[in-house]
Short mmCIF file of C-alpha atoms in Angstrom, two decimals:
data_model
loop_
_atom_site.label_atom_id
_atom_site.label_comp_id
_atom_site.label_asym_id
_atom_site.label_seq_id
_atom_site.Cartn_x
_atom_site.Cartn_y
_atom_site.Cartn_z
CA UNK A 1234 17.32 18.13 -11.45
CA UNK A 1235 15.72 16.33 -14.59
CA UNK A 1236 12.73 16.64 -15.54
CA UNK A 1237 9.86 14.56 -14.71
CA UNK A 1238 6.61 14.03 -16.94
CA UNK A 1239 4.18 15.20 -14.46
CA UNK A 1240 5.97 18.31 -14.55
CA UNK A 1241 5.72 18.46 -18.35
CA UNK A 1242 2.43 18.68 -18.32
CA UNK A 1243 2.19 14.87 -19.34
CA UNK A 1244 -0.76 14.46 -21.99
CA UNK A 1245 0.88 11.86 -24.86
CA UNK A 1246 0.93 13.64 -27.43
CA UNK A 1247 4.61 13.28 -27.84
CA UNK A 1248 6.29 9.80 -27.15
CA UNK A 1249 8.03 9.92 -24.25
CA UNK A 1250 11.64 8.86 -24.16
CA UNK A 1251 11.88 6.34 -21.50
CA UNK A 1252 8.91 4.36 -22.69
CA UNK A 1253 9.82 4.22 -26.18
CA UNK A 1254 13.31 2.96 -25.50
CA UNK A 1255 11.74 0.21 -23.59
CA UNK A 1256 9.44 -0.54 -26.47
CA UNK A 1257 12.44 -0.47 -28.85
CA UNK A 1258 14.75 -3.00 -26.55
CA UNK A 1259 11.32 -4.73 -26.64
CA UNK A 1260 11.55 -5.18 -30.49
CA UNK A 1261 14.71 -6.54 -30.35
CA UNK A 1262 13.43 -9.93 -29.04
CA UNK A 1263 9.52 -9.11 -29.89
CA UNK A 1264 7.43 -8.53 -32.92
CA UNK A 1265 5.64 -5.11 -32.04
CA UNK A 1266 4.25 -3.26 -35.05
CA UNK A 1267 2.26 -0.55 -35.80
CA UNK A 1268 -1.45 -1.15 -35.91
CA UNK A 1269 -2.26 2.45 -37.95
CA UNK A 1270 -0.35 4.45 -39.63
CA UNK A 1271 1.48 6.73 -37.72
CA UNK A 1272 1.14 10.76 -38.41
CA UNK A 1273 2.47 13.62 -36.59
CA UNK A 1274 0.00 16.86 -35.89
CA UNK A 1275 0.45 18.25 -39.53
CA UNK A 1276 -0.64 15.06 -41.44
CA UNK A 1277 3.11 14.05 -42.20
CA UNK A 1278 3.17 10.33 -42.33
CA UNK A 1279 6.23 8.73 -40.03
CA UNK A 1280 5.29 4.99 -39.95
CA UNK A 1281 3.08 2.93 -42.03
CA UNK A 1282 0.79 0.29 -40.80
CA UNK A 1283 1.78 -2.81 -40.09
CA UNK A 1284 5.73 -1.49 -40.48
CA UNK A 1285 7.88 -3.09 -37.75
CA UNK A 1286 9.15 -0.68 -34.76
CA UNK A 1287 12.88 -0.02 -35.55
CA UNK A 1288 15.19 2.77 -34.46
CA UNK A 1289 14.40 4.80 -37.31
CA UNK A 1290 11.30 4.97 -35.56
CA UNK A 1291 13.34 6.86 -33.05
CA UNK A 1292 14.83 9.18 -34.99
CA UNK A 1293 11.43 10.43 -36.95
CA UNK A 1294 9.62 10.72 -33.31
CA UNK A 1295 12.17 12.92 -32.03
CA UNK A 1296 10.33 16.17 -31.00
CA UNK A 1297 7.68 15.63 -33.30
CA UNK A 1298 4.07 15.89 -31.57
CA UNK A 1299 1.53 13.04 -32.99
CA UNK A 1300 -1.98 12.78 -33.79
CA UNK A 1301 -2.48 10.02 -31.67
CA UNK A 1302 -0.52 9.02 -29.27
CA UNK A 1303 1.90 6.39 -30.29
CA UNK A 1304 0.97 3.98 -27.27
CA UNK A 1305 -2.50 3.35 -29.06
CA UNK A 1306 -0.37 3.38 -32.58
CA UNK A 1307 1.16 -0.16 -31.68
CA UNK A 1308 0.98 -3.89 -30.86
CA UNK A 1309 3.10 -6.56 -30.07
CA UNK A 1310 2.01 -9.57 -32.33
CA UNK A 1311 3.79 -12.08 -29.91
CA UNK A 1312 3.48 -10.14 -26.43
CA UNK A 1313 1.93 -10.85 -23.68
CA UNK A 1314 -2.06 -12.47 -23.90
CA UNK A 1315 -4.95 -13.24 -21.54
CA UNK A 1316 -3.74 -16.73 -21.73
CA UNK A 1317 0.32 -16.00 -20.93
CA UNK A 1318 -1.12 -14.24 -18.18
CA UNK A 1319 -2.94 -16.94 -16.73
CA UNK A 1320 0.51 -18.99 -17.15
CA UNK A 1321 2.38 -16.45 -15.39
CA UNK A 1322 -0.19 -16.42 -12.41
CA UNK A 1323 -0.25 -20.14 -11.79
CA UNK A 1324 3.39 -20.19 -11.79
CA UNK A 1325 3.51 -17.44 -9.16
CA UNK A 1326 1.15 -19.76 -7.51
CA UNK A 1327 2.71 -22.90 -7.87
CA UNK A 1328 6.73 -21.60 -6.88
CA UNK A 1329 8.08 -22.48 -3.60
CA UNK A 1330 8.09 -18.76 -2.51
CA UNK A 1331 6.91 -16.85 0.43
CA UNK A 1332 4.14 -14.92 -1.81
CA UNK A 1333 2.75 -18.01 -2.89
CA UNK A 1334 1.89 -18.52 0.63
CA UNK A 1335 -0.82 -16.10 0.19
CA UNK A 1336 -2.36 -17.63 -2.65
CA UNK A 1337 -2.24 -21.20 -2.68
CA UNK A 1338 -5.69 -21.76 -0.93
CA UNK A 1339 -7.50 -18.70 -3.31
CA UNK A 1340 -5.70 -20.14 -6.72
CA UNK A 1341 -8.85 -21.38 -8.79
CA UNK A 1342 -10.67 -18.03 -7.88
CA UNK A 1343 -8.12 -15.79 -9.03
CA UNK A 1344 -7.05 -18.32 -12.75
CA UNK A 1345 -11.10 -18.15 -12.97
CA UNK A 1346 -10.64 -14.36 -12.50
CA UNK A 1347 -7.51 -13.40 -14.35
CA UNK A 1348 -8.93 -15.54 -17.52
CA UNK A 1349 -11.74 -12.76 -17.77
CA UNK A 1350 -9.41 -9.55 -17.07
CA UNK A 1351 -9.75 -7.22 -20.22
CA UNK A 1352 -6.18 -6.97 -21.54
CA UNK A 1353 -6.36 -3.01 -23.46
CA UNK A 1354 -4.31 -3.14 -26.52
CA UNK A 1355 -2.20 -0.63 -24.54
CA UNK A 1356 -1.66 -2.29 -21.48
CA UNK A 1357 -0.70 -5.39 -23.43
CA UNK A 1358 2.07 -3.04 -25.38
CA UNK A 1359 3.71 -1.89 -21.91
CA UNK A 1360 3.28 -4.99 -20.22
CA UNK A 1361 5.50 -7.04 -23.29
CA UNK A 1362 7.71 -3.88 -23.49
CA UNK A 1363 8.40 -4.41 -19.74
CA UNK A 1364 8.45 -8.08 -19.72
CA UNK A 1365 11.40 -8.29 -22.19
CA UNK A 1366 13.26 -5.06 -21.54
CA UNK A 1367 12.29 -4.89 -17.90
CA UNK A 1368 11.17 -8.85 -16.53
CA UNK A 1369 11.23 -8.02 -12.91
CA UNK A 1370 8.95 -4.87 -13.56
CA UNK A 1371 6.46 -7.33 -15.26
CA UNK A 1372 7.24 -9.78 -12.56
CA UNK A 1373 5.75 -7.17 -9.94
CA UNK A 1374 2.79 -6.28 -12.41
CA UNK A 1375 1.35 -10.24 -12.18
CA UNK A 1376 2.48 -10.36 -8.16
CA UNK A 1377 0.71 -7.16 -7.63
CA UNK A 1378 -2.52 -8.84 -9.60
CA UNK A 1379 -2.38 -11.90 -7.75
CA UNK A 1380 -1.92 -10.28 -4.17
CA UNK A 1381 -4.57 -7.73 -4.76
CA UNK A 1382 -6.98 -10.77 -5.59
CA UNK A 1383 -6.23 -12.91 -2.55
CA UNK A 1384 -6.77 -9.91 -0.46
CA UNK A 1385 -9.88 -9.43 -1.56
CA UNK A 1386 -10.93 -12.59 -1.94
CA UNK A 1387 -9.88 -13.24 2.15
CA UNK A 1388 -12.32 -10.06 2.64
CA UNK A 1389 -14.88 -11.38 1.21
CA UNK A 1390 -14.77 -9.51 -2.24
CA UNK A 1391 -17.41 -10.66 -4.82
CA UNK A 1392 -16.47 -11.52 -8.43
CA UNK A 1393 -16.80 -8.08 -9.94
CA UNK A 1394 -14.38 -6.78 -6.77
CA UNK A 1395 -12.01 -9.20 -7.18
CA UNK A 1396 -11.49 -8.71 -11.20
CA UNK A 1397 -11.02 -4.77 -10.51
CA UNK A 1398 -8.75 -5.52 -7.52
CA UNK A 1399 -6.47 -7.39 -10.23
CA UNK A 1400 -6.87 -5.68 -13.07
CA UNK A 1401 -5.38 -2.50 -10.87
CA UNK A 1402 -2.83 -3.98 -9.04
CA UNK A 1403 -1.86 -5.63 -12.66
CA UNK A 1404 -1.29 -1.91 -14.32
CA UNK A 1405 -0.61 -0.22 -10.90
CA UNK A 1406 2.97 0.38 -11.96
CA UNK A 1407 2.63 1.16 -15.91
CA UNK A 1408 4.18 5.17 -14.99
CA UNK A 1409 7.51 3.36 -13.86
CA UNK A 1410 8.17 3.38 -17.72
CA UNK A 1411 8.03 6.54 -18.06
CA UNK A 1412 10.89 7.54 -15.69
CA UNK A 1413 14.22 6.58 -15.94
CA UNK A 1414 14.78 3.30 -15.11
CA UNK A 1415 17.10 3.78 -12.38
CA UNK A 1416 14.71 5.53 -10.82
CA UNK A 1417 12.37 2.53 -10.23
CA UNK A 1418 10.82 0.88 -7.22
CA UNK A 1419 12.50 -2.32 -8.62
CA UNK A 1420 16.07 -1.74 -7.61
CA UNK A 1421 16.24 0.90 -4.64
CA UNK A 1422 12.73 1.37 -3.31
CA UNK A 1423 14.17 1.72 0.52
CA UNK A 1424 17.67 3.20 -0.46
CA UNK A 1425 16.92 6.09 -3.01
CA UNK A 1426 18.38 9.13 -2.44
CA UNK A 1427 15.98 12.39 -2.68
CA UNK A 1428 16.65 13.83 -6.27
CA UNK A 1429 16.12 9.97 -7.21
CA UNK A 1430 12.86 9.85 -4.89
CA UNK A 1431 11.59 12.96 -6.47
CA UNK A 1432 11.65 11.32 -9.97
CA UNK A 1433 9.93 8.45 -8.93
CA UNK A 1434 7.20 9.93 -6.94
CA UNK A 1435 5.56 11.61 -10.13
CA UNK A 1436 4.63 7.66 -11.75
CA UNK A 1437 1.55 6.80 -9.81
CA UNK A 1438 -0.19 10.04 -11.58
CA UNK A 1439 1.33 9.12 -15.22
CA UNK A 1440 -0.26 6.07 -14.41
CA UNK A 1441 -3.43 7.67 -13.88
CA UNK A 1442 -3.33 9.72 -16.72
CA UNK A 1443 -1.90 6.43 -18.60
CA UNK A 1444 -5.26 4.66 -17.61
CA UNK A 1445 -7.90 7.49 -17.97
CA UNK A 1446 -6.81 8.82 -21.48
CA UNK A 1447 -5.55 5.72 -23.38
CA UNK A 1448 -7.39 3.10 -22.32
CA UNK A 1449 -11.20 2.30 -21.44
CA UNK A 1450 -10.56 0.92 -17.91
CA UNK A 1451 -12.72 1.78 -14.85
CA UNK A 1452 -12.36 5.21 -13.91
CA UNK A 1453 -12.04 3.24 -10.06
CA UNK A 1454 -8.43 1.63 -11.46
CA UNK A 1455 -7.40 4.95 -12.58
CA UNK A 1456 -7.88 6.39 -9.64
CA UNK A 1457 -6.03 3.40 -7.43
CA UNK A 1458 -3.32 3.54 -9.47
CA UNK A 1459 -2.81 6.89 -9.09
CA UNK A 1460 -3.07 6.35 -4.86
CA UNK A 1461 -1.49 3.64 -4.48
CA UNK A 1462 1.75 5.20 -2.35
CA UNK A 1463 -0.85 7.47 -0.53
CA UNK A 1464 -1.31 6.88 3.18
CA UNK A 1465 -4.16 7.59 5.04
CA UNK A 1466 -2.09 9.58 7.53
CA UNK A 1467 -1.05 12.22 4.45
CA UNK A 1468 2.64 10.70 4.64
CA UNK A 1469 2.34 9.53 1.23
CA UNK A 1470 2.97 10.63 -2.42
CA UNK A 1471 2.51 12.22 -4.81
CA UNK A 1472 -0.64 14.45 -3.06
CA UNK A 1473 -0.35 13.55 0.64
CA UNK A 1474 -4.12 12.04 0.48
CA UNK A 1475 -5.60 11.37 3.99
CA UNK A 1476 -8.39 9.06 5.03
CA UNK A 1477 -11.40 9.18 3.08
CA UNK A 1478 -9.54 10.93 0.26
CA UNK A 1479 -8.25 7.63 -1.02
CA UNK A 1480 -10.87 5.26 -1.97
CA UNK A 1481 -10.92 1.56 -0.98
CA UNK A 1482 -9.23 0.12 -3.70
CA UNK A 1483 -6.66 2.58 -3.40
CA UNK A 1484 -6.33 1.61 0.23
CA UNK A 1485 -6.44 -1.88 -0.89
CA UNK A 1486 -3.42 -1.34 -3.34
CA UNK A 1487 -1.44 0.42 -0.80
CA UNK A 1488 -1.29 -2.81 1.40
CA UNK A 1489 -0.73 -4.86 -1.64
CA UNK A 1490 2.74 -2.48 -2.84
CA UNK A 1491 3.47 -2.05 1.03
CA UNK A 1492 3.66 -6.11 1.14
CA UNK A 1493 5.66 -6.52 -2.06
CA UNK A 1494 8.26 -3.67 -1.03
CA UNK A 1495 8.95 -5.20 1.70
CA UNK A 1496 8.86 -8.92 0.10
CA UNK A 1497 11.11 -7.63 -2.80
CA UNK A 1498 13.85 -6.77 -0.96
CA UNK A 1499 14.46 -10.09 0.67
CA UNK A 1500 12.08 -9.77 3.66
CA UNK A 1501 9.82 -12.46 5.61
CA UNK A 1502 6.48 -11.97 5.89
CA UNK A 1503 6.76 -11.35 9.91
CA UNK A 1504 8.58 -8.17 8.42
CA UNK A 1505 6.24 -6.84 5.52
CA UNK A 1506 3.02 -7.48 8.86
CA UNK A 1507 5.53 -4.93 10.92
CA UNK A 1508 6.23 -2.75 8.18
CA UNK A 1509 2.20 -2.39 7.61
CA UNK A 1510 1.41 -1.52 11.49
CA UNK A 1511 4.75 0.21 12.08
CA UNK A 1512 2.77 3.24 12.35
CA UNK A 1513 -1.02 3.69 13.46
CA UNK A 1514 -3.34 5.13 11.06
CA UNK A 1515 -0.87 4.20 7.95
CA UNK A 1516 -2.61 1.60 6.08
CA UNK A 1517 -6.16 0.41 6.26
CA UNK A 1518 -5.54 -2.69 8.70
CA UNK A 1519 -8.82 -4.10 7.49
CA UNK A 1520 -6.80 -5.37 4.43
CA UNK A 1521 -3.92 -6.54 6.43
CA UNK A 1522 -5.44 -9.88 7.92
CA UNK A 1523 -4.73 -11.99 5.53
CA UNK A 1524 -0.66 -11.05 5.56
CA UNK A 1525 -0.60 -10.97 9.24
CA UNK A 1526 -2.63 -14.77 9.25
CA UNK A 1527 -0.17 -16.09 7.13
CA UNK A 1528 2.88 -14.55 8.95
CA UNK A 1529 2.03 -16.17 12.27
CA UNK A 1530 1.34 -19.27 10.10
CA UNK A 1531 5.06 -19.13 8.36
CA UNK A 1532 8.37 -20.52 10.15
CA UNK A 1533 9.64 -18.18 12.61
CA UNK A 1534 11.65 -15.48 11.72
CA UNK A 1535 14.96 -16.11 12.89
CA UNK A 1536 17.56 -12.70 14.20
CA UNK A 1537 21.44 -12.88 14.28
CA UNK A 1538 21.57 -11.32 17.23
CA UNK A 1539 20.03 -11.16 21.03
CA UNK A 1540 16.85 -9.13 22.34
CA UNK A 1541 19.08 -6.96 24.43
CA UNK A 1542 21.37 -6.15 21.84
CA UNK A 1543 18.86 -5.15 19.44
CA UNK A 1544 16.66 -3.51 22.21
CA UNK A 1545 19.55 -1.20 23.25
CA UNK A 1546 19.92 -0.09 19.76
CA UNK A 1547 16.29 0.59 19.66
CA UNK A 1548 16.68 2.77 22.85
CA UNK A 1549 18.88 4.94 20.21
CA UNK A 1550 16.31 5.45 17.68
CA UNK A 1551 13.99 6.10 20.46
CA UNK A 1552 16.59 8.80 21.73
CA UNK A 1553 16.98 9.56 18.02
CA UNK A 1554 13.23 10.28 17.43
CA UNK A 1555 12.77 12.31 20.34
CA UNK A 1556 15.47 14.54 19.66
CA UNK A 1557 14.24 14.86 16.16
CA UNK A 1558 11.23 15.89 17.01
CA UNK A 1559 12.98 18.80 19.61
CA UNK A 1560 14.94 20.00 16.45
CA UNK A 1561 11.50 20.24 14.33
CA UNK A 1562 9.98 22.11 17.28
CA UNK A 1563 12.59 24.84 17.32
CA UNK A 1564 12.65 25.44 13.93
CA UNK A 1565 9.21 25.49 13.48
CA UNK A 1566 9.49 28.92 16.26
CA UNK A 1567 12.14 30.32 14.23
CA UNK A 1568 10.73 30.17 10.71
CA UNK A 1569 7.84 32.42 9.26
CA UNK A 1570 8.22 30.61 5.92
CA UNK A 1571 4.85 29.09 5.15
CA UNK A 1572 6.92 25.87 2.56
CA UNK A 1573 8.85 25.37 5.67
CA UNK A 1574 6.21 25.37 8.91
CA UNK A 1575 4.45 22.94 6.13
CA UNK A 1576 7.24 20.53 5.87
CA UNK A 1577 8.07 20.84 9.47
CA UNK A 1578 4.87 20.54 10.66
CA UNK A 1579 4.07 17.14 8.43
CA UNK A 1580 7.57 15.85 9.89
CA UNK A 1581 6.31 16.38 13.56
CA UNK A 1582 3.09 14.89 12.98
CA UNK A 1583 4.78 11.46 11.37
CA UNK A 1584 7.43 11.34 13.96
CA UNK A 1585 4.83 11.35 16.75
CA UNK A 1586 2.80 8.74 14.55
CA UNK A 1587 6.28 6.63 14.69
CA UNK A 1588 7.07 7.00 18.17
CA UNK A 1589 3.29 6.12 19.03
CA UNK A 1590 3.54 2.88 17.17
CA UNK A 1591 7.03 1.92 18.75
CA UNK A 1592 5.69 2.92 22.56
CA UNK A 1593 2.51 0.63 21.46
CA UNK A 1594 4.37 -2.46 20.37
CA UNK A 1595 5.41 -3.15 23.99
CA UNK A 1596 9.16 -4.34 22.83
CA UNK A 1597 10.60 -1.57 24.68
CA UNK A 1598 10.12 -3.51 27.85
CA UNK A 1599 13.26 -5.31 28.58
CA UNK A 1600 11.08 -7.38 31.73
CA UNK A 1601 8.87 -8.39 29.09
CA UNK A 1602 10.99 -10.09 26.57
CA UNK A 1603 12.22 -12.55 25.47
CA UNK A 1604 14.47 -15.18 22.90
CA UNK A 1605 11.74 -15.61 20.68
CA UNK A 1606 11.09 -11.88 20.53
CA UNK A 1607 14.55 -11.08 18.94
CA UNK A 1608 13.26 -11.58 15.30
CA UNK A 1609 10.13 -9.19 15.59
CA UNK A 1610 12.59 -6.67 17.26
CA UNK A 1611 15.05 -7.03 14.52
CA UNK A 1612 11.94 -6.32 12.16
CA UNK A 1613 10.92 -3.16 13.96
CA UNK A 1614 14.57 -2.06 14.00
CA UNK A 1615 15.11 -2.10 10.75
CA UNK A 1616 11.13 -0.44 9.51
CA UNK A 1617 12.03 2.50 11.99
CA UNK A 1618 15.02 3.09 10.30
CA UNK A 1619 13.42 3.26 6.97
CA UNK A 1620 10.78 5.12 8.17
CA UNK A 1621 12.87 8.05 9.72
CA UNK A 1622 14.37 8.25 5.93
CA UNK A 1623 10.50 8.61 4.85
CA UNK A 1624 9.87 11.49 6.60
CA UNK A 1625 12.82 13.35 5.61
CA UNK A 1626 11.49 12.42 1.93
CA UNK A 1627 8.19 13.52 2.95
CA UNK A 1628 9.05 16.42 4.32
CA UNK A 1629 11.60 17.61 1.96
CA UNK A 1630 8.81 16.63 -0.58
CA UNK A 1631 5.83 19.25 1.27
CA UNK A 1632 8.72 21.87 1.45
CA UNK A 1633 9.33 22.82 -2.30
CA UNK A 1634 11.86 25.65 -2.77
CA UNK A 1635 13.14 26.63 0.19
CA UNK A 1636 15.28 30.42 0.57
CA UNK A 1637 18.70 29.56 1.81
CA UNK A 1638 18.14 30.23 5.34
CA UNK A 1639 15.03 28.36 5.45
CA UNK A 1640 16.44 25.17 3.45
CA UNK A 1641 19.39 24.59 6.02
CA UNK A 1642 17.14 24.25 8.95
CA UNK A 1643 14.85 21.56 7.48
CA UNK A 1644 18.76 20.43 6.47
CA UNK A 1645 19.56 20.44 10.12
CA UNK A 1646 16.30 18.85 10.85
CA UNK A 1647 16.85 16.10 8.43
CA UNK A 1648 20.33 15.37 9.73
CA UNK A 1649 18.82 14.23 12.85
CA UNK A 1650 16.29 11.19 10.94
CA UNK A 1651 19.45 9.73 9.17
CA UNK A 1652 20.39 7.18 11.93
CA UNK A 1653 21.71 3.45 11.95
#
């Protein structure tokens, strides 16, 4: 398995491979120079000021470690401003697109906000670096801003809310470029398989580190960005937070990246309001109003195929869930291994968490259903299914190193959540 820059030890003192390729694709189409000279820990001079980024640049980095670190050593002359920002936002706002619905009626509030966010010399290095070598990653950054807003705007957030709302959902995803970039959000949130997911779960605490030690942000952003995949139910990564562990702009963020996953991969917004109440206790509902409003408000979501089709498939997973959570109970009495009771034991709790949201939604009553309750089925269909692949990610994640005997029963275990 590679190695991920959490597990480094991640402090940027080196550059880190992934980001400075971006940066260098970056210069190939943007003016990014470096704002001080450039030394590494023994006083040896690599760059000089005001030199532009090449791939010589490359070659004098390589395992050298720097006196500062190299993200704070740059700037892209003709990168991304307050004022392209604002331009970005009120095109978001203005496209015929089902995010927009969220925003059209809180647009002047969040331009009047976004033309006061504080745009770090940093920040504004990644963000051009990602909006020419990576668009749809800086695409996501201003979509994350503006949804964070609206929501809490639609709460009743005042100004000073509302600017730290989208000034974190705006960097929320800054660690993604420090990964590979196949192992992104951008391109296989939902599909990735688990050596993928495990370099991907590591970016929302680069991010953190990102925010705290190069820039002069809130320490409240650094600490969103670093929770925004938690869950309040512990199901989340990278440090299973529950409840009052994750603060409220945290919580806030999770809904806002919940929505956007969803959204992202072609979804309605009937499906990202049953992705966030799938399962009780996941996401702080008291953030989820305004998506749920706006879904009832949107054109019906339209299914392929018939209630009773879709319900008997259902009936499967249901089958599927229960069964699962049999297999977890008799490996949990066969096991003394601590890394495996863990994983099993986080695996029982979200599967009885799943099946308590399913038996709550009331769709499993054929008597009760009906044409227009195909697309909503449809929608929960396809959220349990992605859910069951969660908790094998979250369990495999809580288990670690497993001794042989151990790791193939949470394999057997795990056979039983890959379904549909």
């Amino acid at each position: 398995m590679q190695s991920s820059p959490a597990r480094e030890g991640l402090n940027f003192s080196s550059a880190n491979p992934h980001a400075l390729a971006t940066i260098l694709q970056a210069s190939e189409t943007r003016s990014i120079i470096a704002s001080r000279d450039i030394f590494d820990i023994t006083g040896t001079k690599l760059w000089a000021r005001e030199q532009p980024v090449s791939q010589a640049l490359q070659r004098k980095l390589l395992d050298r470690q720097l006196r500062h670190p190299l993200e704070s050593c740059l700037y892209a002359e003709d990168g991304v401003t307050g004022r392209s920002l604002v331009f970005a936002l009120e095109s978001l706002i203005a496209a015929d697109s089902t995010i927009s619905l969220l925003l059209k009626r809180y647009a002047d509030k969040l331009v009047h906000a976004a033309n006061h966010l504080p745009l770090h010399s940093v920040v504004q290095l990644l963000l051009t670096a990602g909006q020419a070598a990576r668009p749809e990653s800086f695409d996501h950054a201003v979509q994350a801003m503006a949804l964070n807003g609206a929501l809490s705007i639609a709460r009743g957030g005042d100004t000073g809310h509302l600017r730290l709302a989208m000034l974190a959902g705006l960097v929320h995803d800054l660690g993604e470029m420090y990964i590979a970039p196949e192992f992104g959000e951008a391109d296989a949130h939902r599909t990735l398989d688990f050596q993928s997911y495990q370099q991907l779960v590591v970016h929302p605490h680069v991010g953190r580190l990102l925010i705290e030690q190069l820039t002069n942000y809130p320490p409240e952003v650094a600490r969103a960005v670093a929770e925004h995949h938690e869950r309040l139910d512990g199901s989340g990564f990278p440090h299973c937070l529950q409840r009052e562990q994750i603060s409220p702009l945290g919580r806030l963020l999770a809904v806002t990246d919940g929505t956007l996953a969803v959204l992202r991969s072609g979804g309605q917004l009937g499906r990202a309001s049953v992705a966030l109440r799938a399962v009780p206790g996941e996401f702080d509902l008291s953030w989820v109003g305004l998506v749920a409003y706006t879904a009832q408000k949107q054109s019906p979501m339209e299914a392929v195929e018939s209630p009773e089709q879709i319900q008997q498939r259902l009936g499967g997973l249901d089958r599927a869930m229960q069964a699962a959570q049999e297999r977890v109970d008799t490996a949990l009495a066969a096991t003394a291994c601590q890394g495996l009771k863990d994983a099993l034991g986080l695996a029982r709790h979200l599967l009885v968490r799943l099946r308590t949201g399913w038996n709550a939604s009331g769709l499993w009553s054929a008597a009760s259903l009906g044409a227009d309750d195909a697309p909503e089925l449809e929608a929960v269909e396809q959220e349990l299914e992605f859910r069951l692949r969660s908790i094998e990610r979250a369990a495999r994640l809580r288990a670690g190193d497993l001794p042989p005997e151990d790791a193939e029963r949470l394999n057997a275990v795990c056979e039983g959540l890959r379904v549909g």
